[in-house]
PDB file of C-alpha atoms and ligand atoms in Angstrom:
ATOM      1  CA  MET A 491       0.000   0.000   0.000  1.00 89.00           C
ATOM      2  CA  VAL A 492       1.254   3.462  -0.920  1.00 94.00           C
ATOM      3  CA  ASN A 493       2.180   5.661   2.046  1.00 97.00           C
ATOM      4  CA  ILE A 494       1.171   9.270   1.772  1.00 98.00           C
ATOM      5  CA  ALA A 495       1.725  12.344   3.910  1.00 98.00           C
ATOM      6  CA  ILE A 496      -0.714  15.206   4.239  1.00 98.00           C
ATOM      7  CA  PHE A 497       0.527  18.734   4.923  1.00 98.00           C
ATOM      8  CA  ALA A 498      -1.871  21.139   6.664  1.00 98.00           C
ATOM      9  CA  SER A 499      -1.734  24.455   8.483  1.00 97.00           C
ATOM     10  CA  GLY A 500      -5.246  24.885   9.809  1.00 97.00           C
ATOM     11  CA  SER A 501      -8.532  23.113  10.411  1.00 98.00           C
ATOM     12  CA  GLY A 502      -7.651  19.919   8.560  1.00 98.00           C
ATOM     13  CA  SER A 503     -11.144  19.044   7.353  1.00 98.00           C
ATOM     14  CA  ASN A 504      -9.693  17.794   4.062  1.00 98.00           C
ATOM     15  CA  PHE A 505      -7.099  15.804   5.980  1.00 98.00           C
ATOM     16  CA  GLU A 506      -9.949  14.143   7.870  1.00 98.00           C
ATOM     17  CA  ALA A 507     -12.020  13.459   4.750  1.00 98.00           C
ATOM     18  CA  ILE A 508      -9.078  11.863   2.924  1.00 98.00           C
ATOM     19  CA  THR A 509      -7.951   9.837   5.933  1.00 98.00           C
ATOM     20  CA  LYS A 510     -11.421   8.452   6.685  1.00 98.00           C
ATOM     21  CA  TYR A 511     -11.960   7.551   3.045  1.00 98.00           C
ATOM     22  CA  LEU A 512      -8.653   5.702   2.766  1.00 98.00           C
ATOM     23  CA  GLN A 513      -8.946   4.016   6.165  1.00 98.00           C
ATOM     24  CA  LYS A 514     -12.257   2.558   5.033  1.00 98.00           C
ATOM     25  CA  ARG A 515     -11.122   1.470   1.597  1.00 97.00           C
ATOM     26  CA  LYS A 516      -7.523   0.513   2.437  1.00 96.00           C
ATOM     27  CA  THR A 517      -6.323   1.563  -1.001  1.00 95.00           C
ATOM     28  CA  ALA A 518      -3.534   3.789   0.360  1.00 97.00           C
ATOM     29  CA  LYS A 519      -2.355   4.827   3.788  1.00 98.00           C
ATOM     30  CA  VAL A 520      -2.203   8.280   5.314  1.00 98.00           C
ATOM     31  CA  SER A 521       0.920   7.570   7.349  1.00 98.00           C
ATOM     32  CA  LEU A 522       1.680  11.069   8.433  1.00 98.00           C
ATOM     33  CA  LEU A 523       0.309  14.537   9.030  1.00 98.00           C
ATOM     34  CA  ILE A 524       2.870  17.314   8.873  1.00 98.00           C
ATOM     35  CA  TYR A 525       1.752  20.692  10.175  1.00 98.00           C
ATOM     36  CA  ASP A 526       3.610  23.979  10.362  1.00 98.00           C
ATOM     37  CA  ASN A 527       1.407  25.825  12.836  1.00 97.00           C
ATOM     38  CA  SER A 528       1.264  24.799  16.484  1.00 97.00           C
ATOM     39  CA  LYS A 529      -2.430  25.764  16.684  1.00 97.00           C
ATOM     40  CA  ALA A 530      -3.526  23.679  13.693  1.00 98.00           C
ATOM     41  CA  TYR A 531      -6.720  21.798  14.566  1.00 98.00           C
ATOM     42  CA  ALA A 532      -5.580  19.178  12.044  1.00 98.00           C
ATOM     43  CA  ARG A 533      -3.388  17.781  14.831  1.00 98.00           C
ATOM     44  CA  ILE A 534      -6.441  16.944  16.972  1.00 98.00           C
ATOM     45  CA  ARG A 535      -8.105  15.262  14.017  1.00 98.00           C
ATOM     46  CA  ALA A 536      -4.935  13.194  13.460  1.00 98.00           C
ATOM     47  CA  GLU A 537      -4.957  12.077  17.082  1.00 98.00           C
ATOM     48  CA  LYS A 538      -8.590  10.958  16.793  1.00 98.00           C
ATOM     49  CA  LEU A 539      -7.869   9.095  13.571  1.00 98.00           C
ATOM     50  CA  LYS A 540      -4.680   7.561  14.986  1.00 98.00           C
ATOM     51  CA  VAL A 541      -2.428   9.112  12.379  1.00 98.00           C
ATOM     52  CA  LYS A 542       1.080  10.079  13.403  1.00 98.00           C
ATOM     53  CA  SER A 543       1.525  13.848  13.318  1.00 98.00           C
ATOM     54  CA  VAL A 544       4.700  15.879  13.276  1.00 98.00           C
ATOM     55  CA  PHE A 545       4.971  19.591  13.929  1.00 98.00           C
ATOM     56  CA  VAL A 546       7.761  21.154  11.917  1.00 98.00           C
ATOM     57  CA  ASN A 547       8.185  24.671  13.186  1.00 98.00           C
ATOM     58  CA  PRO A 548       9.477  26.930  10.384  1.00 97.00           C
ATOM     59  CA  LYS A 549      10.690  29.468  12.960  1.00 96.00           C
ATOM     60  CA  LYS A 550      13.230  26.977  14.229  1.00 97.00           C
ATOM     61  CA  PHE A 551      15.132  26.888  10.974  1.00 97.00           C
ATOM     62  CA  LYS A 552      17.650  29.377   9.667  1.00 97.00           C
ATOM     63  CA  SER A 553      16.426  29.154   6.100  1.00 96.00           C
ATOM     64  CA  LYS A 554      13.607  27.786   3.980  1.00 95.00           C
ATOM     65  CA  GLU A 555      16.032  25.222   2.603  1.00 95.00           C
ATOM     66  CA  ALA A 556      16.888  23.969   6.088  1.00 97.00           C
ATOM     67  CA  PHE A 557      13.161  23.715   6.901  1.00 97.00           C
ATOM     68  CA  GLU A 558      12.472  21.792   3.733  1.00 97.00           C
ATOM     69  CA  LYS A 559      15.485  19.510   4.241  1.00 97.00           C
ATOM     70  CA  GLU A 560      13.921  18.525   7.540  1.00 98.00           C
ATOM     71  CA  LEU A 561      10.596  17.848   5.776  1.00 98.00           C
ATOM     72  CA  ILE A 562      12.342  15.631   3.237  1.00 98.00           C
ATOM     73  CA  LYS A 563      14.218  13.776   5.987  1.00 98.00           C
ATOM     74  CA  ILE A 564      10.917  12.967   7.723  1.00 98.00           C
ATOM     75  CA  LEU A 565       9.204  11.978   4.468  1.00 98.00           C
ATOM     76  CA  LYS A 566      12.055   9.595   3.663  1.00 97.00           C
ATOM     77  CA  ALA A 567      11.974   8.077   7.143  1.00 97.00           C
ATOM     78  CA  TYR A 568       8.282   7.270   6.663  1.00 97.00           C
ATOM     79  CA  LYS A 569       8.814   6.031   3.092  1.00 97.00           C
ATOM     80  CA  ILE A 570       6.319   8.564   1.790  1.00 98.00           C
ATOM     81  CA  LYS A 571       5.492   8.282  -1.913  1.00 96.00           C
ATOM     82  CA  ALA A 572       3.203  11.298  -2.314  1.00 97.00           C
ATOM     83  CA  VAL A 573       2.620  14.595  -0.562  1.00 98.00           C
ATOM     84  CA  ILE A 574      -0.929  15.879  -0.353  1.00 98.00           C
ATOM     85  CA  LEU A 575      -1.342  19.549   0.459  1.00 98.00           C
ATOM     86  CA  ALA A 576      -4.593  20.294   2.266  1.00 98.00           C
ATOM     87  CA  GLY A 577      -4.676  23.896   3.392  1.00 96.00           C
ATOM     88  CA  PHE A 578      -0.898  24.072   3.771  1.00 96.00           C
ATOM     89  CA  MET A 579      -0.389  27.825   3.650  1.00 92.00           C
ATOM     90  CA  ARG A 580       3.270  27.869   2.752  1.00 93.00           C
ATOM     91  CA  ILE A 581       4.987  28.095  -0.614  1.00 93.00           C
ATOM     92  CA  LEU A 582       7.279  25.182  -1.300  1.00 95.00           C
ATOM     93  CA  SER A 583      10.556  26.042  -2.989  1.00 95.00           C
ATOM     94  CA  PRO A 584      11.698  24.639  -6.355  1.00 95.00           C
ATOM     95  CA  TYR A 585      14.145  22.489  -4.354  1.00 95.00           C
ATOM     96  CA  PHE A 586      11.324  20.718  -2.508  1.00 97.00           C
ATOM     97  CA  VAL A 587       9.081  20.501  -5.580  1.00 96.00           C
ATOM     98  CA  GLN A 588      11.953  18.958  -7.538  1.00 95.00           C
ATOM     99  CA  SER A 589      12.603  16.412  -4.798  1.00 95.00           C
ATOM    100  CA  PHE A 590       9.024  15.163  -5.111  1.00 95.00           C
ATOM    101  CA  ALA A 591       8.483  15.963  -8.775  1.00 93.00           C
ATOM    102  CA  ASN A 592       4.954  15.073  -9.923  1.00 95.00           C
ATOM    103  CA  ARG A 593       4.219  13.602  -6.512  1.00 97.00           C
ATOM    104  CA  ILE A 594       2.814  16.702  -4.789  1.00 98.00           C
ATOM    105  CA  ILE A 595      -0.878  17.475  -5.142  1.00 98.00           C
ATOM    106  CA  ASN A 596      -2.792  20.522  -3.929  1.00 98.00           C
ATOM    107  CA  ILE A 597      -6.413  21.555  -3.620  1.00 98.00           C
ATOM    108  CA  HIS A 598      -7.567  25.100  -4.104  1.00 98.00           C
ATOM    109  CA  PRO A 599     -11.086  26.429  -3.458  1.00 98.00           C
ATOM    110  CA  SER A 600     -11.665  28.140  -6.817  1.00 98.00           C
ATOM    111  CA  LEU A 601     -11.569  27.292 -10.485  1.00 98.00           C
ATOM    112  CA  LEU A 602      -7.927  28.083 -11.202  1.00 98.00           C
ATOM    113  CA  PRO A 603      -6.392  30.173 -12.611  1.00 98.00           C
ATOM    114  CA  ALA A 604      -9.038  32.447 -11.074  1.00 98.00           C
ATOM    115  CA  PHE A 605      -8.654  33.634  -7.474  1.00 98.00           C
ATOM    116  CA  LYS A 606      -5.261  32.278  -6.500  1.00 96.00           C
ATOM    117  CA  GLY A 607      -3.813  32.730  -3.040  1.00 94.00           C
ATOM    118  CA  THR A 608      -5.612  33.142   0.261  1.00 95.00           C
ATOM    119  CA  ASP A 609      -9.350  33.809   0.755  1.00 97.00           C
ATOM    120  CA  ALA A 610     -10.236  32.439  -2.670  1.00 98.00           C
ATOM    121  CA  ILE A 611     -13.873  31.709  -1.755  1.00 98.00           C
ATOM    122  CA  LYS A 612     -14.399  35.234  -0.467  1.00 98.00           C
ATOM    123  CA  LYS A 613     -12.669  36.761  -3.480  1.00 98.00           C
ATOM    124  CA  ALA A 614     -14.929  34.799  -5.850  1.00 98.00           C
ATOM    125  CA  TYR A 615     -18.024  35.686  -3.801  1.00 98.00           C
ATOM    126  CA  LEU A 616     -17.185  39.402  -3.748  1.00 98.00           C
ATOM    127  CA  TYR A 617     -16.557  39.268  -7.481  1.00 98.00           C
ATOM    128  CA  SER A 618     -20.148  38.061  -7.799  1.00 98.00           C
ATOM    129  CA  VAL A 619     -19.184  35.051  -9.907  1.00 98.00           C
ATOM    130  CA  LYS A 620     -22.048  32.778 -10.888  1.00 98.00           C
ATOM    131  CA  ILE A 621     -19.927  29.650 -11.039  1.00 98.00           C
ATOM    132  CA  THR A 622     -16.921  28.891  -8.911  1.00 98.00           C
ATOM    133  CA  GLY A 623     -15.603  25.543  -7.681  1.00 98.00           C
ATOM    134  CA  ILE A 624     -12.552  23.608  -6.658  1.00 98.00           C
ATOM    135  CA  THR A 625      -9.329  22.620  -8.391  1.00 98.00           C
ATOM    136  CA  VAL A 626      -7.032  19.696  -7.657  1.00 98.00           C
ATOM    137  CA  HIS A 627      -3.652  20.059  -9.327  1.00 98.00           C
ATOM    138  CA  PHE A 628      -0.049  18.938  -9.355  1.00 97.00           C
ATOM    139  CA  VAL A 629       2.218  21.416  -7.634  1.00 97.00           C
ATOM    140  CA  ASP A 630       4.915  23.205  -9.558  1.00 93.00           C
ATOM    141  CA  LYS A 631       7.180  26.087  -8.638  1.00 87.00           C
ATOM    142  CA  LYS A 632       4.475  28.776  -8.591  1.00 89.00           C
ATOM    143  CA  ILE A 633       1.676  29.347  -6.099  1.00 88.00           C
ATOM    144  CA  ASP A 634      -1.666  27.614  -6.766  1.00 91.00           C
ATOM    145  CA  HIS A 635      -0.243  26.615 -10.115  1.00 92.00           C
ATOM    146  CA  GLY A 636       0.562  23.428 -11.976  1.00 96.00           C
ATOM    147  CA  PRO A 637      -1.122  20.897 -14.272  1.00 97.00           C
ATOM    148  CA  ILE A 638      -4.773  20.501 -13.358  1.00 98.00           C
ATOM    149  CA  ILE A 639      -6.036  17.028 -12.475  1.00 98.00           C
ATOM    150  CA  TRP A 640      -9.678  17.812 -11.754  1.00 98.00           C
ATOM    151  CA  GLN A 641     -12.043  20.740 -11.461  1.00 98.00           C
ATOM    152  CA  GLU A 642     -15.504  20.579  -9.984  1.00 98.00           C
ATOM    153  CA  PRO A 643     -17.870  23.500 -10.519  1.00 98.00           C
ATOM    154  CA  VAL A 644     -20.076  24.920  -7.770  1.00 98.00           C
ATOM    155  CA  LYS A 645     -22.974  27.222  -8.640  1.00 98.00           C
ATOM    156  CA  VAL A 646     -23.455  30.454  -6.748  1.00 98.00           C
ATOM    157  CA  THR A 647     -27.143  31.234  -6.334  1.00 98.00           C
ATOM    158  CA  PRO A 648     -28.636  34.636  -5.470  1.00 98.00           C
ATOM    159  CA  GLN A 649     -29.532  33.162  -2.059  1.00 98.00           C
ATOM    160  CA  ASP A 650     -25.963  32.253  -1.221  1.00 98.00           C
ATOM    161  CA  THR A 651     -24.133  34.101   1.502  1.00 98.00           C
ATOM    162  CA  LEU A 652     -20.390  33.822   1.911  1.00 98.00           C
ATOM    163  CA  LYS A 653     -21.037  31.268   4.634  1.00 98.00           C
ATOM    164  CA  THR A 654     -23.301  29.023   2.524  1.00 98.00           C
ATOM    165  CA  LEU A 655     -20.876  29.251  -0.379  1.00 98.00           C
ATOM    166  CA  GLU A 656     -18.006  28.230   1.896  1.00 98.00           C
ATOM    167  CA  GLU A 657     -20.064  25.260   3.072  1.00 98.00           C
ATOM    168  CA  LYS A 658     -20.812  24.200  -0.497  1.00 98.00           C
ATOM    169  CA  ILE A 659     -17.159  24.486  -1.502  1.00 98.00           C
ATOM    170  CA  HIS A 660     -15.923  22.482   1.493  1.00 98.00           C
ATOM    171  CA  LYS A 661     -18.539  19.795   0.930  1.00 98.00           C
ATOM    172  CA  THR A 662     -17.382  19.517  -2.681  1.00 98.00           C
ATOM    173  CA  GLU A 663     -13.724  19.354  -1.599  1.00 98.00           C
ATOM    174  CA  HIS A 664     -14.464  16.539   0.838  1.00 98.00           C
ATOM    175  CA  LYS A 665     -16.272  14.582  -1.852  1.00 98.00           C
ATOM    176  CA  ILE A 666     -13.699  15.030  -4.623  1.00 98.00           C
ATOM    177  CA  TYR A 667     -10.250  15.228  -2.998  1.00 98.00           C
ATOM    178  CA  PRO A 668     -10.229  11.765  -1.367  1.00 98.00           C
ATOM    179  CA  LYS A 669     -11.207  10.166  -4.684  1.00 98.00           C
ATOM    180  CA  ILE A 670      -8.471  11.987  -6.607  1.00 98.00           C
ATOM    181  CA  VAL A 671      -5.881  11.060  -3.974  1.00 98.00           C
ATOM    182  CA  GLU A 672      -6.936   7.434  -4.215  1.00 98.00           C
ATOM    183  CA  TYR A 673      -6.794   7.531  -8.013  1.00 97.00           C
ATOM    184  CA  PHE A 674      -3.284   8.934  -7.816  1.00 97.00           C
ATOM    185  CA  CYS A 675      -2.144   6.300  -5.320  1.00 97.00           C
ATOM    186  CA  ARG A 676      -3.478   3.564  -7.561  1.00 96.00           C
ATOM    187  CA  GLY A 677      -1.431   4.883 -10.487  1.00 96.00           C
ATOM    188  CA  ARG A 678      -4.494   6.002 -12.425  1.00 97.00           C
ATOM    189  CA  ILE A 679      -3.320   9.577 -12.876  1.00 97.00           C
ATOM    190  CA  LYS A 680      -0.464  10.051 -15.301  1.00 94.00           C
ATOM    191  CA  ILE A 681       1.362  13.212 -16.200  1.00 95.00           C
ATOM    192  CA  LYS A 682       3.448  13.597 -19.324  1.00 92.00           C
ATOM    193  CA  ARG A 683       4.872  16.945 -20.452  1.00 89.00           C
ATOM    194  CA  ARG A 684       2.432  18.736 -18.127  1.00 91.00           C
ATOM    195  CA  LYS A 685      -0.555  16.946 -19.652  1.00 96.00           C
ATOM    196  CA  VAL A 686      -2.647  15.000 -17.160  1.00 97.00           C
ATOM    197  CA  GLU A 687      -4.494  11.824 -18.039  1.00 97.00           C
ATOM    198  CA  ILE A 688      -6.867   9.910 -15.788  1.00 96.00           C
ATOM    199  CA  ALA A 689      -7.353   6.232 -16.585  1.00 91.00           C
TER     200      ALA A 689
HETATM  201  C1  GAR B 953      -9.389  24.370   1.821  1.00 88.31           C
HETATM  202  O1  GAR B 953     -10.549  25.053   1.418  1.00 88.31           O
HETATM  203  C2  GAR B 953      -8.356  24.405   0.712  1.00 88.31           C
HETATM  204  O2  GAR B 953      -8.913  24.365  -0.574  1.00 88.31           O
HETATM  205  C3  GAR B 953      -7.674  25.738   0.958  1.00 88.31           C
HETATM  206  O3  GAR B 953      -7.545  25.770   2.363  1.00 88.31           O
HETATM  207  C4  GAR B 953      -8.678  25.119   2.956  1.00 88.31           C
HETATM  208  C5  GAR B 953      -8.181  24.201   4.031  1.00 88.31           C
HETATM  209  O4  GAR B 953      -9.251  23.680   4.772  1.00 88.31           O
HETATM  210  N1  GAR B 953      -6.410  25.815   0.301  1.00 88.31           N
HETATM  211  C6  GAR B 953      -5.938  26.919  -0.265  1.00 88.31           C
HETATM  212  O5  GAR B 953      -6.519  28.000  -0.226  1.00 88.31           O
HETATM  213  C7  GAR B 953      -4.613  26.773  -0.984  1.00 88.31           C
HETATM  214  N2  GAR B 953      -4.245  27.962  -1.654  1.00 88.31           N
HETATM  215  P1  GAR B 953      -9.026  22.448   5.755  1.00 88.31           P
HETATM  216  O6  GAR B 953      -7.828  22.805   6.637  1.00 88.31           O
HETATM  217  O7  GAR B 953     -10.299  22.373   6.552  1.00 88.31           O
HETATM  218  O8  GAR B 953      -8.778  21.227   4.924  1.00 88.31           O
END
């Protein structure tokens, strides 16, 4: 079974959705949660789901490279084959991305390339978009960027508030992301010259 690590900085609801899905289906194993924020609620979820969690405090390292070298050391120790970013609010350097080339996946709560960065749901809502959604993509050297694996649209109705839209987006993330992660772990997602194919 493929061992994966999930990186999170905050609530960890996607971490929980992916972990529960894979624990039930036993198609891959979430062996590790790495978090970079001591207050991340993801840690509590990991405890409940009996997943090992490791806090890597960026402030303890002299440079980004030193921080990422520590990440890579841990990933190697746990024989991690893929890194799943789930609300990990930190830009990974080309050095890290290269070390796990085509094995890092991210989710973003908008239809990329629209509304990159933080607060994407709010940005889309304030823009008064009629359709937004979620994007799952391979990670490259730029932020919220890289070959797209899957996009799922979410309609914004006149009745939606920011809160209801956030709920719809998160519900969609929790439905889609675990399936994509499983597909990837089963070798059903291929990438060649930045073109993604799902078998
Ligand atoms: C998710 O909505 C995810 O798409 C977003 O952070 C949230 C994390 O929620 N990621 C980004 O904005 C990446 N640029 P969670 O901690 O409850 O999984």
